[in-house]
Structures are given as C-alpha cells and as structure tokens.
Amino acid sequence: MAQELETALLGAVGTGPVESGDFAATHNVPHLQLVGLLKSLQASDMITMEDIDHSRIVLTAEAQGYLGKGSPEAQVFAAVPPEGISLAEIKKQLGAAGDVGFKQAMQSKWVAIDKSGGEPRVVRKVESVQDRVLEVLTAVAAGKESGASDAELAALKKRKLIAVEQWKTYTVGKGAAWAPQRKKAATELTAEMLQKGSWREETFKEYNFNALGQLPAGGHLHPLLKVRTQFRKIFTQMGFEEMPTNNYVESSFWNFDALFQPQQHPARDAHDTFFLTKPAATPASNFPQDYLQRVKETHQHGGYGSIGYGYDWKIAEAEKNLLRTHTTAVSSRMLYRLAQEGFRPAKYFSIDRVFRNEAIDRTHLAEFHQIEGVVCDYGLTLSDLIGTLAQFFDRLGLKKLRFKPAFNPYTEPSMEIFSYSEQLEKWIEVGNSGMFRPEMLRPMGLPEGVNVIAWGLGLERPTMILYNIDNIRDLFGHKVSLSMVKQNPVCRLGL
Amino acid sequence: MPVVGVNRDKLFEALGQTYTEEEFEELCFEYGIELDDVTSEKEMLRKELAGQAGADVSGASEEVIYKIDIPANRYDMLCLEGIARALNIFRGRQAPPQYRLADMSGKQLQRMVVRPETALVRPFVACAVLRGVALDPVRYNSFIDLQDKLHQNLCRQRTLVAIGTHDLAKIRGPFTYEALPPEDISFVPLKQTQEFNARDLLQHYLANDQKLKKFVPIIQSSLVYPVIYDSDRRVLSLPPIINGQHSAISLDTRDVFIECTATDLTKAKIVLNTVVAMFSEYCERPFEVEPVEVVDALGNTHVYPHLDTRQMEVDASYIRGCIGVDLPADQMAQLLSKMQLTASASADGSRVQVQVPITRSDVLHACDVMEDVAIAYGYNKLVKTVPKTVTVGKELPLNQLCELLRGECAMAGFTEILTWALCSHAENFEQLQRQDDGTTAACIGNPATAEFEVCRTSLLPGALKTLGANKDAPLPVRLFEVSDVILLTGDKGCGAANRRRLVAVHCDRAASFEVIHGLLNRVMEVLNVPYSEDADPVAAAVRQRLGGGYEWRADNDPTFFPGRHASIYFKDQRVGEFGIIHPDVLAAFDIVNPVAALELDLEPFCFDQFFQPMPTQIL
C-alpha cells in the first residue's frame, strides 16, 4: 500500500507539480500519512516541497452545543416571561448557558434587573431579538460565507466560540534525484552482498560520523591494580625482588619489636592498631629464641653501640597479634632470613595491604596499600638512598625532589621525600625513607658494615591523582563506582 | 607527630628576627619540623564553635599562632622555648645552654620519701625545684602546655609518667610518696572548692570531666591509689589524675616544685629533665636547677635530676661511610654543635667526641649523631650516588600468576573489583547463612569502625556488597576479584594465614549458572588444568604430569540455591565452589536480581611451566 502510494506520487510528480492536499484526497489517505512519505522522499532528494499555508474558521466544542438551541443570550431572553423571573430560576433552567447568556444579554441590553418588587428580578428590556450569533455560527458550521464583520468574528473568538485552524499542504515537484522508483539504501555491507556481488548496485545509507561508536563488551581491570602493575614493573626493571607479603596477621614482635620500636610507642596503642582477639597471640616459642633474646636485650639495655631504651621489655607485648601496620614487618622477616641464610646483597620490594584502626572518611581507609623498596648491601650511604630515590621517582615522572629530616623509630637518618608539583605549584610529600637503625639490623645477625636503605609510599594517593578521584571510597571497597572502574585510561606510569 | 601551637610574634621575638611565612617554612624544612597551620585563638575558637548559634569569639585574641609539627622523638621541642632554642642554636645565634645543679653545700635538700606500697601501683618518682622563676601569662601557659604535650606523647597519656608542679612556698617538705586505699585520701583537687575522697573524685571525673575521665582507668581498679603529701599531710597530688588546689602554681609563684611519678623510671627522668631544661631558662639563675633527694622504698637515696651530659665517641669514618660525604672530623664537630651536641674532633681526626645534653634523650647510638651531621650539613646538598648492588629483579610466583589470571578474567568479560579484607561478623557468616564454628575467622578486638569485626574467610561478601551498592549498574553485571582471605591455622606461625582466591559473580535478570560455570572452565583452561573426564590424549598427558585434573560435583550449601550448587575438586581436593546464590542471601545483601557466583582457591594452581609446584606460603 505504502509502496503503491510512493510509486503513484513519484509518477504524478514526473508529469508536473502536485498539490499534496488534492493528492491525499484523491488517493484517500490522511494528509498526515502522506507527509511522512514526502519527508522521506525529500530527504533522499527525490522531490522538492514548497509550503502552502491554509486557514479556516471552525466552531469550538462549546459553540457546537448552541447550534439549533440558539446563542446563550438568546436562550436567556427566551426564558424571561413578560412578568420577569429570578436569576436563580434562569440558571436552574439553562445551566451553564444561563450564566454566560445572562451576562451577554445584559451587555446587549436585551434584559434588565428590576429591584422594585423587593427581590431582584430579570425582566425583558426589548420586545424581540435577532440571534445574530447563532446565524454566524450556523453559517460557519455549514462552511458558508457568514457575512460577519471582522469585529463580530473577533468578539466570537474572544468568547471562545470560534477558532482559526491552520494547516499546510505542499506543492510537490521533481527533486534532483527524482526517479519513478525509489531504491532503498543499504545500512551495512553484508556477507550476502559480498556473495552475490550485489554491493556494486547497492546505494548505502550515509553514515553518521558525528555519533559515538558502540563500546566493546568485555571486562575491565581495576585502576588501583593497574597502577600497582606499573609499580611492579618499575621495581623489577630496577632489579628488585618481590617479598612475600601474603600475611596480614602478624605478631607485634615482627611488626614492632624487631624494628626497635619501643613497647610504649603510641603506634602500639589500640587507637592506631587492630589487635586480634583470635588468634590473640603468637606463642613466644614460635619466634627464633636467640634472636628474641637479642631483641629484648637491645630494647632494654642496648648493645651494638646503642644505650637502648632502658625499659622493662615484656614478651607478652611482643606476642600480641595484630593486623600489620606496615609491610616493613615483612622486610624485617626477610632481612632476618637473609642474615640466617648467609648474607648476600639484596634489593626487595613489595606492594600490599596494611591496616590502621582509623575512622573512615574521604581520604582515610582502615586498609590501604603500601609500596616499599629496600636495598641491603655493604657500605650503602645516605647519598645512595637519595640517588636510588631519584632513579625511582624519575620513573614515576617526578623529577624534582627534595628531602626533609624526619623521625621514624626504626630508621636513622630518616627523610621525608617531597616532590614539586607543577600542577599545584607547590612541594608535596610523596614518601618516606631512611636507613634502618643498627639496633634493628645487628640483632638479626646482619654483618657489621651492612647498611639497609628503604623507602615507602602509598598506592592510593598517586592513583587518586592519576585518575582524578577525590574520594578514596570510590576507589577501594564495595562502594566503588563501577563506571569509574570501566571508564579510565591505561596507566602510563613508567613509560 | 605532635603539633605545638606557638604565638608567632613571641617566637620571632625569641628568634631575634621576623620571617615571612615562606622563609619560616624553609627554615623548618631544613631542620625537620613543619609549619602545619597558621591560625589564631579567635580562628580556632570559631572553628570549635562553628554551627553553635550565638557563638561569641570576640573576646579571643587575633594574634597569629603557628602550629608546628614536631618529630615524635624531640620532646625538647614541645614548647615555644624549646623550638626557639633549637632553631637559635641551629642558626648559630646561641650556644647550647649548660644545664647545671645548684650548689647545695651546707643547705638542706628537699626530700621525697617513697613508701613501699607505691610498688603496687606506680613505683617511681623523681623531683626537682626551680627557684626564682619569673612567670608571665605567656610563659605560664607555655609551662602548662608543655606538660600537656609531654603527657600526651612521652608519658603515653600519663600511663608511664605524670607530672605535678607545685608552688613550693605553699607546702613544706619533707614530702612522702604513698599508696593508700582511696577512701583514706581526701583533699580539695585543682579547680574545685570542695573536698573529695579519692574514690568519689574518680567517679566525679568519670561522670563530668571529658579530659580527665580517660586517665581514671589507670589507677581506678587498684586497691591503693598513689598520693603525695607534704609534712603537714596536705595532698600535693593524686597522680596521675590531678593535683591539689592548695599547691597550685600561679603567676606569682617563684619557686616551683616538680614531681614526676612513673611506672617507667627512665621515662620519668627524661620527662623531669625536659621540664627543667625548658623552664630553668626563667630562673633567677638561668639553667640552674635545685636537686631533690628521693629516698626509695628500700631506704636508698637518689638525687634528681641527672643533668650530666653523656659522652660519646664516634668514628669519623663511620659517619663519612654512612652519609657518603668526605667531611673532616672538625667540620663534623662544628655541624653537630648546630644540633645542640657539643662536639670536638680527636687529635688525630679519626673520631668525634660528642657531649649529649639532657634535651637530646633521642640520641641512643652513633647513627643518631651521624644523622645530625647529615641534617646540619643539609640533606639537599648531598650528591646523588647509585648503589653498585647488582641483583636480579623477580616477581613472586603467586603474584605473577595472579597478574596473568586477572588479565584473563577481564578478557572473559568480568570487571575487576577491590574490596576490604575486613568485614562484619554478619557479612561473613549470618548473611551468607553460614555458621561460625569458631575455627575459621580471625577476630578484631578493638575496631574503631563497627563494621570491621573479622577478617574475611571468603571473598563472596565483598563481591555481594559491591553488587548491593551498585544496583543502578546496567545488567548483566559481571565482577571478579583476585585477593586474599585470612584463615585460622591453629598453632602454626602467628595462628592465621592468607589464602589467595578468585571470586566472580554474574548478576542478571535470570540466574545464569552456565555463565559462571563457563568462567570456571575458561579459568582452568588458561591455568592449563584439564577436566578429569577429558578423554583427549593431550589432556591425559597433562593430568599425568600434574597428578590429576579438576572436576565439579553437585553439592549443597545454604549460601546457594538448592540444586544449583557444585563443589570444585583438583586432584580430589576441594578447591572451591560455584552456583546460584540463595534468594535469602541476596536479600541480606540488598540485591534484587539473581546472582551466580564462583569462588576458587588459587594457590593449588601455582606451578611453573614444567608443572612443578611453586611455594605460596613463604614466611
């Protein structure tokens, strides 16, 4: 049907301009349906269209109701007997028309209010009336010339009895691409076209180059772990060996005591550290006994050139289990092992979770990832530490560094690492570093003359900067925004 | 790190010059302290009262206050006096002061007698007297603040040491340090007008005093409470809680009696030294301290404070070797004097002789001296060198395998999540409809956030919580995580160990068992682990080398929908499970669409290209 109509139209247009209204009437289709076809043909340049504006006066629904009954004012006039009538009675008889009609009849001075008898009554003011409104409405309804003046029509329009209806038809002419038949454009090149070779005859729909393509289905890697991967590469490229950090539960001994962190240190407070009720403690027999004694002795009375802290070291404190507060707990185990296995120079790294008993907010989580690097060799110097840090941070694109003296219970010297941010136009802290204290290394059995330099930084902070994330909970934890995980670039750190 | 608020103008006055904020920051950076914040009393009060209607801050001072971050080991810098002194010495404006004891020949020392009962609760005390102290409101406040800061840090919230300071003119020695039943101690405490017995007083603080109530538990359960009396039985203090009102110091106080009671005598001596080192500056004879005799419970007499410097000899070659700069010993000595360490080079230049003053109790070892040389020399003047250490870079096998597997899971259409190892007990057990038999989960004793009660024993809660928190995500949602769970191990090691696992969930309008099943098959394919029933000869050969393949068997677990659950076996060991999550579990995690899930132990699959197992539990 649609196809026939199209063919008929294209044929008619081929012989000369066509008026769309007439065409629709002739072919017995709603004009609106024809317009759809016209627009589509116009889009493919097969026809031209020129607007023809039409307008006509039509009755409103209200006016339709007065046909045959008379205008409301005429109805009111007819309802008023010579002796007059109360307004309420008129309204009762005529309903809504009574109201409108009364006002209109008063305005036309057909009726008046007589208050002489006490109660106001509506009385006739003229003997008879001519219902001109009805005449006009009837003529309009019949599509005849009403003979009404512009003023009369304007008044009726204002009374919302008539309205002007406008519509368009078109003069349809031949377009540049006119043909007696339209060929349907193909959207995609198909296997079938290739097989049949029909792609040669096909016309192809123009491609919308402004639209976005369809995103590929597939999974995504988490941004924090993408950054972790890059850090892993940087470390291994620099010759660092990964430490086994898959032990979140640790004893205070390895987490603190082995690092020469005194038992009264605030970090060992329950406010900062998660202590466990199960397994609550590591039995002292599970620690290397001779090493345990050396650690105790060094805390209490010093040794190896140190005066120690001079306090009563308690095994029960060292036995307490906790969730490790830093991966340095693992470094201390690795260095101890290195000393037992017979010392050799070593470079270690790790990136794994650490835990702090903190309230959670936009910038703090109770668990986060620590990145740590450790170099262990004879005769390492503070200058070596600075040089190593320069190499490492250079790989991260941080070329301008400076170092601030700091304090850390297990490193001496200790340095905070600052980098100049061109974006923020200020120095920002990017990590912590130092040389492990002899009171930590010598009890392990590492030879005199062996120094250990180390540094650490968080993984979350650089990731948040790289990926413009300002709430750490969007990054790590179940409230993560999945669209954030999906929509982010590769991590070019270390490129 | 402790933060100390000091009046900027008073600080600059003490430093003998004014600085711009940038210049002062630079000086701090070089020394290793940090200008943390610039504020004023008014500003601080405004912040404190923020939101309170009709808050009036007009009375507060607008003078600028510098909040300065002090390294945790520099107790001598916890007040304006100490900061100014350290910086002045650092810049060479001032020589390190020589702290000394007053010459008491022919004079009677103040005496403190310790009763044996104190051993039950707080055994030690050390005392000193400062004579002719000139206090003004600024110095007075600084004196109080210093005690506060020491209490917070070195004294570890008064558990180790508590400081009491008294107007010596109002009390009369000899003093006694006793331990008595609380009912027997009665006095008017500081800032009160009425007398309390010690038991009632602690109750009063618990109920009414935000600041003091946290110290109450230190002695509350003890049978006897520590108390210091003068010879007229007036209470000086009820350590570590409060002093008596009677002996309170005021702006008019000239002679100050200081007592430090302690559970750790070393710390008590350091605290006492720190207080006298700072405030002897204001004595009639600056830096002079009057000693006090303490007769311990055994009748032995000790005289405090110990103001002697400690002698140290450090090899210059050690310092050079650690810093990596070729400095002569005499230059090291000069640099050390900037750090309050009076030092000189030995005649042959091989050693540095160092005098460690009482303010530098942080100096324990030659490495501390070495650091001070480096700081005074300037960290940023060091020439960068690179260690010659030659090593081979290496990843941990388990981690490297997981890196590879993560990529494969993402390629299989699953999106990676990263969830917490800590969760609530309910999330780990009840919400999964699992029983806690007490043998699996490590439990946390003191979480600051209530939801962290246990270490997870499964990766499922994290993945389900993520689905519950991302209800708006377009379906299907496919997530995975490769991470550790923590399981109890009995007597081994510390009693708990991590286990590496993979979890994957598939959430859609209809449960899709086959999707999660397909992921299992794909994961095994990339791990090169054949299905036990795979008749292919290549698969059989691999099984032969591995010692078996994997398979799944229908199972039943309350976390999963009945009849839609399977356990996974590798070499006949159960290594995981998959299935459709039970609707009641979904409801508990606030998930509205069906979910299929897989959880798999990865450590059994950590083998090399020759199918040789690689260690995963190394420490």
PDB file of N, CA, C and O in Angstrom, chain B residues 5-12 21 37-41 61-67:
ATOM      1  N   GLY B   5      51.273  24.551  69.196  1.00  0.00           N
ATOM      2  CA  GLY B   5      50.847  25.883  68.797  1.00  0.00           C
ATOM      3  C   GLY B   5      51.667  26.936  69.535  1.00  0.00           C
ATOM      4  O   GLY B   5      51.738  26.905  70.759  1.00  0.00           O
ATOM      5  N   VAL B   6      52.311  27.810  68.785  1.00  0.00           N
ATOM      6  CA  VAL B   6      53.084  28.868  69.448  1.00  0.00           C
ATOM      7  C   VAL B   6      52.681  30.227  68.878  1.00  0.00           C
ATOM      8  O   VAL B   6      52.340  30.341  67.705  1.00  0.00           O
ATOM      9  N   ASN B   7      52.749  31.237  69.736  1.00  0.00           N
ATOM     10  CA  ASN B   7      52.463  32.592  69.320  1.00  0.00           C
ATOM     11  C   ASN B   7      53.579  33.055  68.371  1.00  0.00           C
ATOM     12  O   ASN B   7      54.751  33.070  68.733  1.00  0.00           O
ATOM     13  N   ARG B   8      53.200  33.417  67.142  1.00  0.00           N
ATOM     14  CA  ARG B   8      54.207  33.723  66.129  1.00  0.00           C
ATOM     15  C   ARG B   8      55.121  34.870  66.542  1.00  0.00           C
ATOM     16  O   ARG B   8      56.341  34.782  66.442  1.00  0.00           O
ATOM     17  N   ASP B   9      54.505  35.956  67.052  1.00  0.00           N
ATOM     18  CA  ASP B   9      55.323  37.125  67.355  1.00  0.00           C
ATOM     19  C   ASP B   9      56.282  36.852  68.497  1.00  0.00           C
ATOM     20  O   ASP B   9      57.424  37.312  68.486  1.00  0.00           O
ATOM     21  N   LYS B  10      55.803  36.076  69.488  1.00  0.00           N
ATOM     22  CA  LYS B  10      56.694  35.724  70.604  1.00  0.00           C
ATOM     23  C   LYS B  10      57.839  34.843  70.109  1.00  0.00           C
ATOM     24  O   LYS B  10      58.973  34.953  70.565  1.00  0.00           O
ATOM     25  N   LEU B  11      57.519  33.951  69.163  1.00  0.00           N
ATOM     26  CA  LEU B  11      58.550  33.066  68.611  1.00  0.00           C
ATOM     27  C   LEU B  11      59.602  33.896  67.870  1.00  0.00           C
ATOM     28  O   LEU B  11      60.800  33.714  68.069  1.00  0.00           O
ATOM     29  N   PHE B  12      59.114  34.813  67.033  1.00  0.00           N
ATOM     30  CA  PHE B  12      60.054  35.641  66.267  1.00  0.00           C
ATOM     31  C   PHE B  12      60.905  36.497  67.202  1.00  0.00           C
ATOM     32  O   PHE B  12      62.092  36.717  66.960  1.00  0.00           O
ATOM     33  N   GLU B  21      56.171  33.937  55.985  1.00  0.00           N
ATOM     34  CA  GLU B  21      55.738  32.562  56.178  1.00  0.00           C
ATOM     35  C   GLU B  21      56.611  31.597  55.364  1.00  0.00           C
ATOM     36  O   GLU B  21      56.997  30.532  55.844  1.00  0.00           O
ATOM     37  N   ASP B  37      50.089  24.765  60.192  1.00  0.00           N
ATOM     38  CA  ASP B  37      48.908  25.596  60.029  1.00  0.00           C
ATOM     39  C   ASP B  37      49.201  26.972  60.615  1.00  0.00           C
ATOM     40  O   ASP B  37      49.993  27.100  61.545  1.00  0.00           O
ATOM     41  N   VAL B  38      48.579  27.988  60.039  1.00  0.00           N
ATOM     42  CA  VAL B  38      48.698  29.338  60.577  1.00  0.00           C
ATOM     43  C   VAL B  38      47.301  29.768  60.991  1.00  0.00           C
ATOM     44  O   VAL B  38      46.389  29.777  60.174  1.00  0.00           O
ATOM     45  N   THR B  39      47.125  30.102  62.272  1.00  0.00           N
ATOM     46  CA  THR B  39      45.775  30.380  62.755  1.00  0.00           C
ATOM     47  C   THR B  39      45.845  31.430  63.865  1.00  0.00           C
ATOM     48  O   THR B  39      46.835  32.153  63.976  1.00  0.00           O
ATOM     49  N   SER B  40      44.784  31.534  64.651  1.00  0.00           N
ATOM     50  CA  SER B  40      44.794  32.435  65.802  1.00  0.00           C
ATOM     51  C   SER B  40      43.815  31.853  66.812  1.00  0.00           C
ATOM     52  O   SER B  40      43.021  30.975  66.478  1.00  0.00           O
ATOM     53  N   GLU B  41      43.881  32.343  68.029  1.00  0.00           N
ATOM     54  CA  GLU B  41      42.965  31.852  69.049  1.00  0.00           C
ATOM     55  C   GLU B  41      41.522  32.031  68.592  1.00  0.00           C
ATOM     56  O   GLU B  41      40.682  31.157  68.743  1.00  0.00           O
ATOM     57  N   SER B  61      41.850  36.240  71.221  1.00  0.00           N
ATOM     58  CA  SER B  61      42.942  37.011  70.644  1.00  0.00           C
ATOM     59  C   SER B  61      43.057  36.750  69.147  1.00  0.00           C
ATOM     60  O   SER B  61      42.798  35.660  68.667  1.00  0.00           O
ATOM     61  N   GLU B  62      43.485  37.789  68.424  1.00  0.00           N
ATOM     62  CA  GLU B  62      43.688  37.624  66.985  1.00  0.00           C
ATOM     63  C   GLU B  62      45.151  37.432  66.658  1.00  0.00           C
ATOM     64  O   GLU B  62      45.530  37.392  65.485  1.00  0.00           O
ATOM     65  N   GLU B  63      46.008  37.342  67.687  1.00  0.00           N
ATOM     66  CA  GLU B  63      47.432  37.173  67.426  1.00  0.00           C
ATOM     67  C   GLU B  63      47.668  35.856  66.687  1.00  0.00           C
ATOM     68  O   GLU B  63      47.045  34.844  66.975  1.00  0.00           O
ATOM     69  N   VAL B  64      48.597  35.909  65.756  1.00  0.00           N
ATOM     70  CA  VAL B  64      48.831  34.749  64.889  1.00  0.00           C
ATOM     71  C   VAL B  64      49.483  33.611  65.671  1.00  0.00           C
ATOM     72  O   VAL B  64      50.412  33.823  66.445  1.00  0.00           O
ATOM     73  N   ILE B  65      48.947  32.418  65.472  1.00  0.00           N
ATOM     74  CA  ILE B  65      49.530  31.230  66.099  1.00  0.00           C
ATOM     75  C   ILE B  65      50.071  30.313  65.004  1.00  0.00           C
ATOM     76  O   ILE B  65      49.386  30.040  64.014  1.00  0.00           O
ATOM     77  N   TYR B  66      51.318  29.899  65.166  1.00  0.00           N
ATOM     78  CA  TYR B  66      51.899  28.907  64.266  1.00  0.00           C
ATOM     79  C   TYR B  66      51.714  27.531  64.885  1.00  0.00           C
ATOM     80  O   TYR B  66      52.100  27.298  66.019  1.00  0.00           O
ATOM     81  N   LYS B  67      51.096  26.649  64.120  1.00  0.00           N
ATOM     82  CA  LYS B  67      51.004  25.255  64.565  1.00  0.00           C
ATOM     83  C   LYS B  67      52.167  24.517  63.905  1.00  0.00           C
ATOM     84  O   LYS B  67      52.237  24.431  62.685  1.00  0.00           O
TER      85      LYS B  67
END
